[in-house]
Amino acid sequence: MAAFEAILAETQQRFGDHLLDATVSNGELTLTIERNAVTEVCRELRDNPVFAFEQLIDLCGVDFADFGKGGPAPVEPQPRFAVVYHLLSIANNRRIRVRAHLDEEQPAIESVVPIWRVADWFEREAFDLFGIIFEGHSDLRRILTDYGFIGHPFRKDFPLTGRVEMRYDADKGRVVYQPVTIEPRTLVPRVIREEPR
Amino acid sequence: MSEIRNYTMNFGPQHPAAHGVLRLVLEMDGEVIQRVDPHIGLLHRGTEKLAESKPYNQSIGYMDRLDYVSMMCNEHAYVRAIEELLGVAVPVRAQYIRTMFDEITRILNHLLWLGAHALDVGAMTVFLYAFREREDLMDCYEAASGARLHATYYRPGGVYRDLPDSMPKYQPSKWHDQGDVDAMNEARQGSLLDFIWDFTERFPQKVDDYETLLTDNRIWKQRTVGIGVVSPERALQLGFTGPMLRGSGVEWDLRKKQPYAMYDQMDFDIPVGTDGDCYDRYLVRMEEFRQSNGIIRQCVEWLRSNPGPVISDNHKITPPSREDMKGGMESLIHHFKLFTEGYCINAGEVYAAVEAPKGEFGIYMISDGANKPYRVKIRAPGFAHLSALDEMCRGHMLADLVAVIGTQDIVFGEIDR
């Protein structure tokens, strides 16, 4: 905790109301911020010498739809989606995680491409896999899935086996799409133990 | 004659210089590249979603298949993420074995990069020499784990088993008579550590050999000097890590700056470039061969004189020995629970990164207390590097594109995941 005191004080002073939560766990600092303030906060994190996070290491979407389901404790309702930014400061040799929660009806957030150029493909990936819209992104196309793919495969309500399969149809003389014929199966059920270890 | 000069060209996905299944849509002005639009995802297998549907230990094998030329480094990031969430201690000997195999993996990866990069640019010979050395290192993989490539050797809490006391030997066949076989088995008389030691004795000379083929080669320099120049500021903006960042002159290496395993005990240097072009990145990686070789030697020396356990004895997360399992009820239960249900991890999140040969390979893992991860995000270095292809290639000739793809050390297993 001590290692993060200076940076925590600075975040509280700089971001004030935009900062919803700041926690340290496993030696990592996580800031939860207001979704509308993402550009402002990220620009400050990059340019303020106390932070100096020159590099965006990773950007990813998370779907919290099934989080904690089936466990002994009641699940607290929380926004369905989140965008998580992992930042690295080379000058200060420090990492930070920034998270913004998005609701299900409107999973949209401002793009950080103007701040870190590398966000371009990471945002396309989060859009492709989770359907999160990045406002201001100039080229928000699908990136990992097939041309003409329907749906967002990493959402928790998307089946692991997918929805369509592809095969060569000898009669039509071309490749056709059809609903999947394999049965979804679970070899090891998901369990949450009250005493994990 | 037509005056139309701008046209769009398709490159790949089946092209020997595309390093796998890369499709590029190129906008060309004559032979000069105006814009590059990489289309990726042709190898997308949904590794992250698959990992979310399986108990923690069953996904280690998927990690090998991400960056399939630096297998153990990927496993290392994954098991480190689990270990940090569990808070489990790893025996020192296992840490040394991991350090040693991470560096063997680095040499393996760089040998493939060197061979493929030189081949793309037109130097055929290097490829053959590089693969000769790869063979020895894959034998080390096989002796330790049983598999030449996809090892699944690192486990949460340590490594799967201790290093073997003997190396497998060649047998005479109709292609190799007894004399050939004796020569081939000369280095294989002792343990795996002896074999690795012998390799490290030979290897610096081999690196010199590669350098005589390339470093002062006029054609090699014409093809790489001043190609794909990236300034340090742009390299940070573009999310470069590993040799791509160091080639631009930024001294940043997780092994030094945020050490993991036993790297804080190791004596090695970080090579950095000055100009940020393909040639500098080549020189950086060539020096990394020598530094990795040195680290392996330090690990072998320590491992020879310090026997001990190689995996944690917390049998909630590691399997008990066969002997215990056959005789003791508790061990039997542990074994059964571990291989059916797996283990649950307290709710939390962690980001664990290692300095993989290509750059920073990270695993972001969220647990909600179940026996499967809730979310796994794989941060692949190649993904960020390839996204900069457009910027690095603009204004270059079509043939330079191939040199830039080579210098980025692209592997599609990790980019498409």
Coordinates of C-alpha atoms in Angstrom, one line a residue:
Chain A
M1 CA 0.0 0.0 0.0
A2 CA 2.8 2.4 0.9
A3 CA 4.2 2.3 -2.6
F4 CA 1.0 3.6 -4.0
E5 CA 0.4 6.4 -1.4
A6 CA 1.9 9.2 -3.5
I7 CA 0.1 8.2 -6.6
L8 CA -3.2 7.6 -4.8
A9 CA -3.1 11.1 -3.2
E10 CA -2.4 12.6 -6.7
T11 CA -5.3 10.7 -8.3
Q12 CA -7.7 11.8 -5.6
Q13 CA -6.7 15.4 -5.9
R14 CA -6.7 15.4 -9.7
F15 CA -9.7 13.3 -10.5
G16 CA -12.0 14.0 -7.5
D17 CA -15.5 13.1 -8.5
H18 CA -14.5 11.1 -11.6
L19 CA -12.8 8.6 -9.4
L20 CA -15.3 6.1 -8.1
D21 CA -13.0 3.7 -6.4
A22 CA -9.3 3.0 -5.8
T23 CA -8.2 -0.4 -4.5
V24 CA -4.8 -2.1 -4.1
S25 CA -4.8 -5.9 -4.3
N26 CA -2.1 -8.4 -5.2
G27 CA 0.3 -5.4 -5.3
E28 CA -1.7 -3.7 -8.1
L29 CA -3.6 -0.5 -8.0
T30 CA -7.0 -0.4 -9.7
L31 CA -8.8 2.8 -10.4
T32 CA -12.5 2.7 -11.2
I33 CA -13.5 5.8 -13.1
E34 CA -16.6 7.5 -14.4
R35 CA -17.1 6.4 -18.0
N36 CA -17.6 9.9 -19.3
A37 CA -14.3 11.1 -17.9
V38 CA -12.1 8.5 -19.6
T39 CA -10.4 10.9 -22.1
E40 CA -9.8 13.5 -19.4
V41 CA -8.4 10.9 -16.9
C42 CA -6.3 9.1 -19.4
R43 CA -4.7 12.2 -20.8
E44 CA -3.8 13.3 -17.3
L45 CA -2.4 9.8 -16.5
R46 CA -0.2 10.1 -19.6
D47 CA 1.0 13.7 -19.3
N48 CA 1.3 14.4 -15.6
P49 CA 4.9 13.6 -14.6
V50 CA 3.7 12.0 -11.3
F51 CA 1.9 9.3 -13.4
A52 CA 3.8 9.4 -16.7
F53 CA 2.0 6.3 -18.1
E54 CA 3.4 6.5 -21.6
Q55 CA 2.3 3.1 -22.6
L56 CA -1.1 1.5 -22.9
I57 CA -0.1 -2.2 -22.5
D58 CA -3.6 -3.7 -22.8
L59 CA -7.2 -2.8 -23.3
C60 CA -9.9 -5.3 -23.0
G61 CA -13.6 -5.7 -22.5
V62 CA -15.2 -7.8 -19.7
D63 CA -18.7 -9.1 -19.5
F64 CA -19.9 -9.4 -15.9
A65 CA -23.2 -11.1 -16.7
D66 CA -22.5 -14.3 -14.9
F67 CA -20.1 -13.0 -12.3
G68 CA -20.4 -15.0 -9.0
K69 CA -23.5 -16.8 -10.2
G70 CA -24.0 -20.1 -8.5
G71 CA -21.9 -19.2 -5.5
P72 CA -23.0 -19.2 -1.9
A73 CA -23.0 -15.5 -1.5
P74 CA -25.7 -13.3 -3.1
V75 CA -24.5 -11.5 -6.2
E76 CA -24.4 -7.8 -6.0
P77 CA -25.9 -6.2 -9.1
Q78 CA -23.3 -4.4 -11.1
P79 CA -23.1 -2.9 -14.6
R80 CA -22.8 -5.6 -17.2
F81 CA -19.7 -4.5 -19.1
A82 CA -16.4 -3.0 -18.3
V83 CA -13.5 -1.7 -20.2
V84 CA -10.1 -2.4 -18.5
Y85 CA -7.0 -0.4 -19.4
H86 CA -3.5 -1.6 -18.2
L87 CA -1.0 1.2 -18.3
L88 CA 2.7 1.1 -17.9
S89 CA 5.0 3.9 -16.9
I90 CA 8.6 3.4 -18.2
A91 CA 9.8 6.5 -16.5
N92 CA 8.5 5.5 -13.0
N93 CA 8.6 1.7 -13.5
R94 CA 5.0 1.3 -12.4
R95 CA 1.8 -0.2 -13.6
I96 CA -1.8 0.8 -13.0
R97 CA -5.2 -0.6 -14.0
V98 CA -8.0 1.7 -14.9
R99 CA -11.6 0.4 -15.2
A100 CA -14.8 2.0 -16.4
H101 CA -18.1 0.2 -16.1
L102 CA -20.7 0.4 -18.9
D103 CA -24.3 -0.6 -18.7
E104 CA -26.0 -3.1 -20.9
E105 CA -28.3 -0.8 -22.8
Q106 CA -25.6 1.5 -24.0
P107 CA -22.1 -0.1 -23.9
A108 CA -20.3 2.9 -25.3
I109 CA -17.2 4.8 -24.2
E110 CA -14.9 7.4 -25.7
S111 CA -12.0 6.1 -27.7
V112 CA -8.4 6.6 -26.3
V113 CA -6.8 6.3 -29.7
P114 CA -5.8 10.1 -29.7
I115 CA -3.9 9.4 -26.4
W116 CA -2.3 6.0 -27.2
R117 CA -2.1 5.1 -30.8
V118 CA -1.9 1.4 -29.9
A119 CA -5.5 1.4 -28.7
D120 CA -6.7 1.3 -32.3
W121 CA -6.7 -2.5 -32.6
F122 CA -7.4 -3.2 -29.0
E123 CA -10.6 -1.2 -29.3
R124 CA -11.6 -3.0 -32.5
E125 CA -11.1 -6.3 -30.7
A126 CA -13.3 -5.2 -27.7
F127 CA -15.9 -4.1 -30.2
D128 CA -15.7 -7.3 -32.1
L129 CA -15.8 -9.6 -29.1
F130 CA -18.1 -7.7 -26.7
G131 CA -20.0 -5.2 -28.8
I132 CA -18.6 -2.2 -26.9
I133 CA -18.8 1.0 -29.0
F134 CA -15.8 3.3 -28.9
E135 CA -17.0 6.8 -29.7
G136 CA -14.6 8.7 -32.0
H137 CA -12.8 5.6 -33.3
S138 CA -12.3 6.2 -37.0
D139 CA -12.3 2.6 -38.2
L140 CA -14.4 0.5 -35.8
R141 CA -14.5 -2.7 -37.9
R142 CA -14.5 -6.3 -36.7
I143 CA -10.9 -7.7 -36.4
L144 CA -10.7 -11.3 -35.2
T145 CA -14.0 -12.9 -36.3
D146 CA -14.9 -13.9 -39.9
Y147 CA -16.1 -11.5 -42.5
G148 CA -19.9 -11.2 -42.1
F149 CA -19.9 -12.7 -38.6
I150 CA -23.0 -12.0 -36.5
G151 CA -22.9 -11.6 -32.7
H152 CA -20.2 -10.9 -30.1
P153 CA -18.6 -14.2 -29.2
F154 CA -17.0 -13.4 -25.9
R155 CA -20.2 -12.3 -24.3
K156 CA -21.3 -14.7 -21.6
D157 CA -24.6 -15.5 -23.4
F158 CA -22.9 -16.5 -26.6
P159 CA -22.5 -20.3 -26.6
L160 CA -19.0 -21.8 -26.6
T161 CA -19.8 -23.9 -29.7
G162 CA -21.0 -20.8 -31.6
R163 CA -24.3 -20.5 -33.5
V164 CA -23.4 -21.4 -37.1
E165 CA -21.1 -23.9 -38.7
M166 CA -19.7 -23.9 -42.2
R167 CA -19.4 -26.8 -44.7
Y168 CA -19.0 -27.5 -48.4
D169 CA -22.3 -28.3 -50.1
A170 CA -21.6 -30.6 -53.0
D171 CA -25.0 -30.0 -54.6
K172 CA -24.7 -26.2 -54.5
G173 CA -21.1 -26.4 -55.3
R174 CA -20.1 -23.8 -52.6
V175 CA -19.6 -23.3 -48.9
V176 CA -22.8 -22.9 -46.9
Y177 CA -23.6 -21.8 -43.3
Q178 CA -26.0 -23.8 -41.2
P179 CA -27.0 -23.9 -37.5
V180 CA -24.4 -25.9 -35.4
T181 CA -25.1 -29.6 -35.1
I182 CA -22.9 -30.3 -32.1
E183 CA -24.5 -30.4 -28.7
P184 CA -23.0 -28.1 -26.1
R185 CA -21.5 -30.1 -23.2
T186 CA -19.8 -29.3 -20.0
L187 CA -17.2 -31.8 -18.9
V188 CA -16.4 -30.1 -15.6
P189 CA -19.2 -28.1 -14.0
R190 CA -18.4 -24.6 -12.7
V191 CA -18.5 -24.5 -8.9
I192 CA -17.8 -21.9 -6.3
R193 CA -16.7 -23.3 -3.0
E194 CA -17.4 -21.4 0.2
E195 CA -13.9 -22.2 1.4
P196 CA -11.9 -22.0 -1.8
R197 CA -8.7 -23.8 -0.5
Chain B
M1 CA -0.9 3.6 -72.2
S2 CA -3.0 4.0 -69.1
E3 CA -2.2 6.7 -66.7
I4 CA -3.7 4.9 -63.6
R5 CA -1.0 4.3 -61.1
N6 CA -2.8 3.8 -57.7
Y7 CA -4.1 0.3 -57.2
T8 CA -5.1 -2.0 -54.4
M9 CA -3.2 -5.3 -54.0
N10 CA -4.0 -8.4 -52.0
F11 CA -1.1 -10.1 -50.1
G12 CA -1.7 -13.5 -48.5
P13 CA -3.3 -15.2 -46.6
Q14 CA -1.2 -18.0 -48.2
H15 CA 2.1 -16.4 -48.8
P16 CA 5.5 -17.7 -47.6
A17 CA 6.6 -14.3 -46.3
A18 CA 3.3 -13.7 -44.4
H19 CA 4.6 -15.9 -41.5
G20 CA 1.3 -17.8 -41.2
V21 CA -2.1 -16.5 -42.2
L22 CA -1.7 -12.8 -42.6
R23 CA -3.8 -11.1 -45.2
L24 CA -2.8 -7.6 -46.2
V25 CA -4.8 -5.2 -48.4
L26 CA -2.2 -2.9 -49.8
E27 CA -2.8 0.5 -51.5
M28 CA 0.1 1.0 -53.9
D29 CA 1.4 3.9 -55.9
G30 CA 3.5 2.1 -58.4
E31 CA 5.8 0.0 -56.2
V32 CA 5.5 2.4 -53.2
I33 CA 3.1 1.5 -50.4
Q34 CA 0.5 4.1 -49.5
R35 CA -1.4 2.2 -46.9
V36 CA -1.4 -1.3 -45.4
D37 CA -4.6 -2.8 -44.0
P38 CA -3.8 -6.1 -42.2
H39 CA -6.7 -8.5 -42.0
I40 CA -6.1 -10.8 -39.1
G41 CA -8.2 -13.4 -37.3
L42 CA -7.8 -16.3 -39.7
L43 CA -6.3 -18.4 -36.9
H44 CA -8.7 -17.2 -34.2
R45 CA -9.6 -20.1 -32.0
G46 CA -11.1 -18.3 -29.1
T47 CA -8.4 -19.4 -26.6
E48 CA -9.6 -16.9 -24.0
K49 CA -13.2 -18.2 -24.1
L50 CA -12.0 -21.8 -24.0
A51 CA -9.9 -21.0 -21.0
E52 CA -13.0 -19.6 -19.3
S53 CA -14.8 -22.9 -19.8
K54 CA -12.2 -25.1 -18.2
P55 CA -10.6 -25.6 -14.8
Y56 CA -7.4 -23.6 -14.4
N57 CA -4.9 -26.4 -15.0
Q58 CA -6.5 -27.6 -18.2
S59 CA -5.7 -24.4 -20.1
I60 CA -1.9 -24.6 -19.7
G61 CA -1.6 -26.6 -22.9
Y62 CA -3.5 -23.8 -24.8
M63 CA -0.8 -21.4 -23.8
D64 CA 1.8 -23.4 -25.7
R65 CA -0.3 -23.0 -28.8
L66 CA -0.5 -19.2 -28.7
D67 CA 3.0 -18.2 -29.6
Y68 CA 4.0 -21.6 -30.8
V69 CA 7.7 -20.8 -31.1
S70 CA 8.1 -19.5 -27.5
M71 CA 6.0 -22.1 -25.7
M72 CA 7.3 -22.1 -22.1
C73 CA 7.3 -18.3 -21.8
N74 CA 3.6 -18.3 -22.5
E75 CA 3.0 -20.9 -19.9
H76 CA 5.1 -18.9 -17.5
A77 CA 2.8 -15.9 -17.7
Y78 CA -0.2 -18.1 -17.2
V79 CA 1.0 -20.0 -14.2
R80 CA 2.4 -16.8 -12.7
A81 CA -1.1 -15.3 -12.8
I82 CA -2.6 -18.3 -11.0
E83 CA 0.2 -18.3 -8.5
E84 CA -0.3 -14.6 -7.7
L85 CA -4.0 -15.1 -7.2
L86 CA -3.4 -18.2 -5.0
G87 CA -0.5 -16.7 -3.2
V88 CA 1.4 -20.1 -3.4
A89 CA 5.1 -20.3 -3.0
V90 CA 7.2 -21.8 -5.7
P91 CA 10.4 -23.8 -4.8
V92 CA 13.7 -22.1 -5.7
R93 CA 14.8 -25.0 -7.9
A94 CA 11.6 -24.7 -9.9
Q95 CA 12.3 -21.0 -10.3
Y96 CA 15.8 -21.7 -11.7
I97 CA 14.4 -24.4 -14.0
R98 CA 11.9 -21.9 -15.3
T99 CA 14.5 -19.2 -15.8
M100 CA 16.7 -21.6 -17.7
F101 CA 13.9 -22.8 -19.9
D102 CA 12.7 -19.3 -20.5
E103 CA 16.1 -18.5 -21.9
I104 CA 16.2 -21.7 -23.9
T105 CA 12.9 -20.7 -25.3
R106 CA 14.3 -17.2 -26.2
I107 CA 17.1 -18.8 -28.2
L108 CA 14.6 -21.2 -29.9
N109 CA 12.4 -18.2 -30.8
H110 CA 15.2 -16.0 -32.0
L111 CA 16.7 -18.9 -34.1
L112 CA 13.4 -19.2 -35.9
W113 CA 13.1 -15.5 -36.3
L114 CA 16.6 -15.2 -37.7
G115 CA 16.1 -18.0 -40.1
A116 CA 12.8 -16.8 -41.4
H117 CA 13.8 -13.1 -41.5
A118 CA 16.9 -13.9 -43.5
L119 CA 15.0 -16.2 -45.8
D120 CA 12.4 -13.5 -46.4
V121 CA 15.1 -11.0 -47.3
G122 CA 16.9 -13.5 -49.6
A123 CA 19.6 -15.3 -47.5
M124 CA 18.8 -18.9 -47.7
T125 CA 21.7 -20.4 -45.8
V126 CA 21.0 -18.9 -42.3
F127 CA 17.8 -20.8 -42.1
L128 CA 19.5 -24.2 -42.4
Y129 CA 22.1 -23.4 -39.8
A130 CA 19.5 -21.9 -37.4
F131 CA 17.3 -25.0 -37.6
R132 CA 20.3 -27.2 -36.8
E133 CA 20.7 -25.6 -33.4
R134 CA 16.9 -25.6 -32.8
E135 CA 17.0 -29.3 -33.0
D136 CA 19.3 -29.6 -30.0
L137 CA 17.1 -27.3 -28.0
M138 CA 14.0 -29.1 -28.9
D139 CA 15.7 -32.2 -27.6
C140 CA 16.1 -30.4 -24.3
Y141 CA 12.4 -29.7 -24.3
E142 CA 11.7 -33.3 -25.1
A143 CA 14.0 -34.7 -22.4
A144 CA 12.4 -32.4 -19.7
S145 CA 8.7 -32.6 -20.7
G146 CA 8.2 -35.4 -23.2
A147 CA 7.2 -33.0 -26.0
R148 CA 9.4 -31.2 -28.5
L149 CA 7.2 -28.2 -28.9
H150 CA 4.0 -28.1 -26.8
A151 CA 5.5 -28.9 -23.4
T152 CA 2.9 -28.1 -20.7
Y153 CA 5.8 -28.3 -18.4
Y154 CA 5.2 -25.4 -16.0
R155 CA 2.4 -25.9 -13.5
P156 CA 1.0 -23.7 -10.8
G157 CA 3.4 -24.2 -7.9
G158 CA 6.5 -25.3 -9.9
V159 CA 7.3 -27.5 -12.8
Y160 CA 5.8 -30.9 -13.7
R161 CA 8.9 -33.0 -12.9
D162 CA 12.6 -32.7 -12.2
L163 CA 15.2 -32.6 -14.9
P164 CA 16.2 -36.1 -16.1
D165 CA 19.5 -37.8 -15.3
S166 CA 20.1 -39.1 -18.8
M167 CA 19.5 -37.9 -22.3
P168 CA 17.8 -40.1 -24.9
K169 CA 20.3 -41.5 -27.4
Y170 CA 20.2 -42.1 -31.2
Q171 CA 20.0 -45.8 -32.3
P172 CA 21.8 -47.1 -35.4
S173 CA 19.5 -47.3 -38.5
K174 CA 19.9 -47.9 -42.2
W175 CA 20.7 -44.2 -42.6
H176 CA 23.1 -43.9 -39.6
D177 CA 25.7 -46.6 -38.8
Q178 CA 27.3 -47.1 -35.5
G179 CA 30.1 -44.6 -36.2
D180 CA 27.6 -41.8 -37.0
V181 CA 25.5 -42.6 -34.0
D182 CA 28.5 -42.6 -31.7
A183 CA 29.4 -39.1 -32.9
M184 CA 25.8 -37.9 -32.6
N185 CA 25.5 -39.3 -29.1
E186 CA 28.8 -37.8 -27.9
A187 CA 27.2 -34.9 -26.0
R188 CA 24.3 -37.1 -24.8
Q189 CA 26.3 -39.4 -22.4
G190 CA 25.5 -37.4 -19.3
S191 CA 22.4 -35.7 -17.8
L192 CA 20.2 -33.1 -19.5
L193 CA 22.2 -30.4 -17.7
D194 CA 25.4 -31.8 -19.2
F195 CA 23.8 -31.7 -22.6
I196 CA 22.7 -28.1 -22.1
W197 CA 26.1 -27.1 -20.8
D198 CA 27.7 -28.6 -23.9
F199 CA 25.3 -26.7 -26.0
T200 CA 26.2 -23.4 -24.3
E201 CA 29.9 -24.1 -24.9
R202 CA 29.3 -24.5 -28.6
F203 CA 26.6 -21.9 -29.2
P204 CA 28.5 -18.6 -29.0
Q205 CA 30.7 -19.8 -31.9
K206 CA 27.5 -20.5 -33.9
V207 CA 26.2 -17.0 -33.3
D208 CA 29.5 -15.7 -34.6
D209 CA 28.9 -17.9 -37.7
Y210 CA 25.5 -16.4 -38.3
E211 CA 27.0 -12.9 -37.9
T212 CA 29.7 -13.6 -40.5
L213 CA 26.9 -14.4 -42.9
L214 CA 24.8 -11.3 -42.2
T215 CA 26.2 -8.5 -40.1
D216 CA 28.6 -7.0 -42.6
N217 CA 26.8 -8.5 -45.6
R218 CA 26.3 -5.7 -48.2
I219 CA 22.9 -7.0 -49.4
W220 CA 21.7 -7.6 -45.9
K221 CA 22.5 -4.1 -44.9
Q222 CA 20.9 -2.6 -48.0
R223 CA 17.8 -4.5 -47.2
T224 CA 17.6 -3.6 -43.5
V225 CA 19.4 -0.3 -42.7
G226 CA 17.0 2.6 -42.6
I227 CA 13.9 0.3 -43.2
G228 CA 11.0 0.6 -40.8
V229 CA 12.5 3.3 -38.6
V230 CA 10.6 3.9 -35.4
S231 CA 11.6 6.7 -33.0
P232 CA 11.6 6.0 -29.2
E233 CA 8.5 8.3 -28.7
R234 CA 6.6 6.5 -31.5
A235 CA 7.6 3.1 -30.2
L236 CA 6.0 3.9 -26.8
Q237 CA 2.9 5.3 -28.5
L238 CA 2.6 2.2 -30.7
G239 CA 2.8 -0.1 -27.6
F240 CA 6.1 -1.7 -28.6
T241 CA 7.7 -4.0 -26.1
G242 CA 10.7 -6.4 -26.1
P243 CA 13.3 -6.2 -28.9
M244 CA 11.1 -3.9 -30.9
L245 CA 11.2 -1.3 -28.2
R246 CA 14.9 -1.8 -27.4
G247 CA 15.8 -1.6 -31.0
S248 CA 14.5 2.0 -30.8
G249 CA 16.8 2.8 -28.0
V250 CA 14.5 2.5 -25.0
E251 CA 16.2 0.5 -22.3
W252 CA 13.3 -1.5 -21.0
D253 CA 13.3 -5.2 -20.1
L254 CA 11.0 -6.8 -17.6
R255 CA 13.7 -9.3 -16.6
K256 CA 15.7 -6.3 -15.2
K257 CA 13.0 -3.8 -14.3
Q258 CA 10.3 -6.0 -12.8
P259 CA 12.2 -9.2 -12.2
Y260 CA 10.3 -12.5 -11.8
A261 CA 11.5 -16.1 -11.3
M262 CA 15.3 -15.8 -10.6
Y263 CA 16.2 -13.0 -13.0
D264 CA 17.2 -10.7 -10.1
Q265 CA 20.0 -13.2 -9.3
M266 CA 21.3 -13.4 -12.9
D267 CA 24.1 -11.3 -14.4
F268 CA 23.2 -10.1 -17.9
D269 CA 23.0 -7.0 -20.0
I270 CA 20.2 -5.5 -22.0
P271 CA 21.3 -4.6 -25.6
V272 CA 19.7 -1.5 -27.1
G273 CA 19.7 -0.1 -30.6
T274 CA 20.2 3.5 -31.6
D275 CA 18.4 4.1 -34.9
G276 CA 15.3 2.0 -34.5
D277 CA 15.5 0.4 -37.9
C278 CA 15.4 -3.3 -39.0
Y279 CA 19.2 -3.6 -38.8
D280 CA 19.3 -2.4 -35.2
R281 CA 16.6 -4.8 -34.1
Y282 CA 18.6 -7.5 -35.8
L283 CA 21.7 -6.6 -33.8
V284 CA 19.7 -6.4 -30.5
R285 CA 18.4 -9.9 -31.0
M286 CA 21.8 -11.2 -32.0
E287 CA 23.2 -9.9 -28.7
E288 CA 20.3 -11.4 -26.8
F289 CA 21.5 -14.8 -28.1
R290 CA 24.7 -14.3 -26.2
Q291 CA 23.1 -12.9 -23.1
S292 CA 20.6 -15.8 -22.9
N293 CA 23.4 -18.2 -23.4
G294 CA 25.1 -16.6 -20.3
I295 CA 21.9 -16.9 -18.2
I296 CA 21.5 -20.5 -19.1
R297 CA 25.1 -21.2 -18.0
Q298 CA 24.4 -19.5 -14.6
C299 CA 21.3 -21.6 -14.1
V300 CA 23.0 -24.9 -15.0
E301 CA 25.7 -24.2 -12.5
W302 CA 23.2 -23.5 -9.8
L303 CA 21.0 -26.5 -10.7
R304 CA 23.9 -28.9 -10.7
S305 CA 24.8 -28.2 -7.1
N306 CA 21.3 -27.6 -5.5
P307 CA 18.9 -30.6 -5.7
G308 CA 15.5 -30.1 -4.1
P309 CA 11.8 -30.2 -4.7
V310 CA 10.6 -28.7 -8.0
I311 CA 6.9 -28.4 -7.2
S312 CA 4.9 -27.1 -4.2
D313 CA 3.8 -29.7 -1.7
N314 CA 0.4 -28.1 -1.4
H315 CA -1.6 -30.9 -2.8
K316 CA -4.8 -28.8 -3.2
I317 CA -3.2 -27.5 -6.3
T318 CA -0.4 -30.0 -7.2
P319 CA -0.9 -33.7 -7.6
P320 CA 0.5 -36.0 -4.9
S321 CA 3.1 -38.7 -5.8
R322 CA 1.8 -41.9 -7.2
E323 CA 3.2 -43.8 -4.3
D324 CA 1.3 -41.6 -1.7
M325 CA -1.8 -41.8 -3.8
K326 CA -1.8 -45.6 -3.8
G327 CA -1.3 -45.8 0.0
G328 CA -3.0 -42.8 1.6
M329 CA -6.6 -41.9 1.6
E330 CA -6.0 -38.2 1.8
S331 CA -3.7 -38.2 -1.1
L332 CA -6.2 -40.2 -3.1
I333 CA -8.9 -37.6 -2.4
H334 CA -6.6 -34.8 -3.3
H335 CA -5.7 -36.5 -6.6
F336 CA -9.3 -37.2 -7.4
K337 CA -10.5 -33.6 -6.6
L338 CA -7.6 -32.0 -8.5
F339 CA -8.2 -33.9 -11.7
T340 CA -11.9 -33.8 -11.7
E341 CA -13.0 -30.4 -10.2
G342 CA -9.7 -28.6 -10.0
Y343 CA -9.2 -25.9 -7.4
C344 CA -11.1 -22.8 -6.6
I345 CA -9.4 -19.4 -6.4
N346 CA -10.6 -16.5 -4.2
A347 CA -12.3 -13.7 -6.1
G348 CA -9.8 -11.2 -7.4
E349 CA -7.9 -10.0 -10.4
V350 CA -4.3 -10.0 -11.4
Y351 CA -2.1 -9.1 -14.4
A352 CA 1.0 -11.1 -14.7
A353 CA 3.6 -10.4 -17.4
V354 CA 6.8 -12.0 -18.6
E355 CA 9.4 -10.8 -21.0
A356 CA 8.7 -13.3 -23.8
P357 CA 11.1 -13.3 -26.7
K358 CA 8.8 -11.1 -28.7
G359 CA 8.0 -8.6 -26.0
E360 CA 5.7 -8.3 -23.0
F361 CA 3.4 -11.3 -22.9
G362 CA 0.8 -10.8 -20.2
I363 CA -2.2 -12.6 -18.7
Y364 CA -5.0 -10.6 -17.1
M365 CA -7.1 -13.0 -15.1
I366 CA -10.3 -12.3 -13.2
S367 CA -11.6 -14.9 -10.7
D368 CA -15.0 -14.9 -9.1
G369 CA -14.2 -17.7 -6.7
A370 CA -15.0 -20.6 -9.1
N371 CA -12.8 -23.5 -10.3
K372 CA -12.5 -21.8 -13.7
P373 CA -11.3 -18.4 -14.5
Y374 CA -14.0 -15.8 -15.0
R375 CA -12.1 -13.9 -17.6
V376 CA -8.7 -14.5 -19.2
K377 CA -7.2 -11.8 -21.4
I378 CA -4.1 -12.6 -23.2
R379 CA -1.9 -9.6 -24.0
A380 CA 0.2 -10.7 -27.0
P381 CA 3.2 -8.5 -28.0
G382 CA 2.7 -9.3 -31.7
F383 CA -0.8 -7.8 -31.7
A384 CA 0.5 -4.4 -30.9
H385 CA 3.5 -4.8 -33.2
L386 CA 1.4 -5.8 -36.2
S387 CA -1.0 -2.9 -35.6
A388 CA 2.0 -0.6 -36.3
L389 CA 2.7 -2.3 -39.7
D390 CA 0.8 0.4 -41.5
E391 CA 2.9 3.2 -40.0
M392 CA 6.2 1.4 -40.4
C393 CA 5.6 0.6 -44.1
R394 CA 4.2 3.8 -45.5
G395 CA 6.4 5.2 -48.2
H396 CA 8.5 2.0 -48.4
M397 CA 8.7 -0.3 -51.4
L398 CA 6.7 -3.5 -51.5
A399 CA 9.9 -5.6 -51.0
D400 CA 10.6 -3.7 -47.7
L401 CA 7.2 -4.8 -46.4
V402 CA 8.6 -8.3 -46.2
A403 CA 11.6 -7.1 -44.2
V404 CA 9.3 -5.2 -41.8
I405 CA 7.1 -8.3 -41.3
G406 CA 10.3 -10.3 -40.6
T407 CA 11.7 -7.8 -38.1
Q408 CA 8.4 -7.7 -36.2
D409 CA 8.8 -11.5 -35.5
I410 CA 5.1 -12.1 -36.2
V411 CA 3.5 -15.4 -35.1
F412 CA -0.2 -15.7 -35.7
G413 CA -0.9 -18.1 -32.9
E414 CA -0.6 -15.3 -30.4
I415 CA -2.0 -12.5 -32.5
D416 CA -5.3 -14.2 -33.4
R417 CA -5.4 -16.2 -30.2

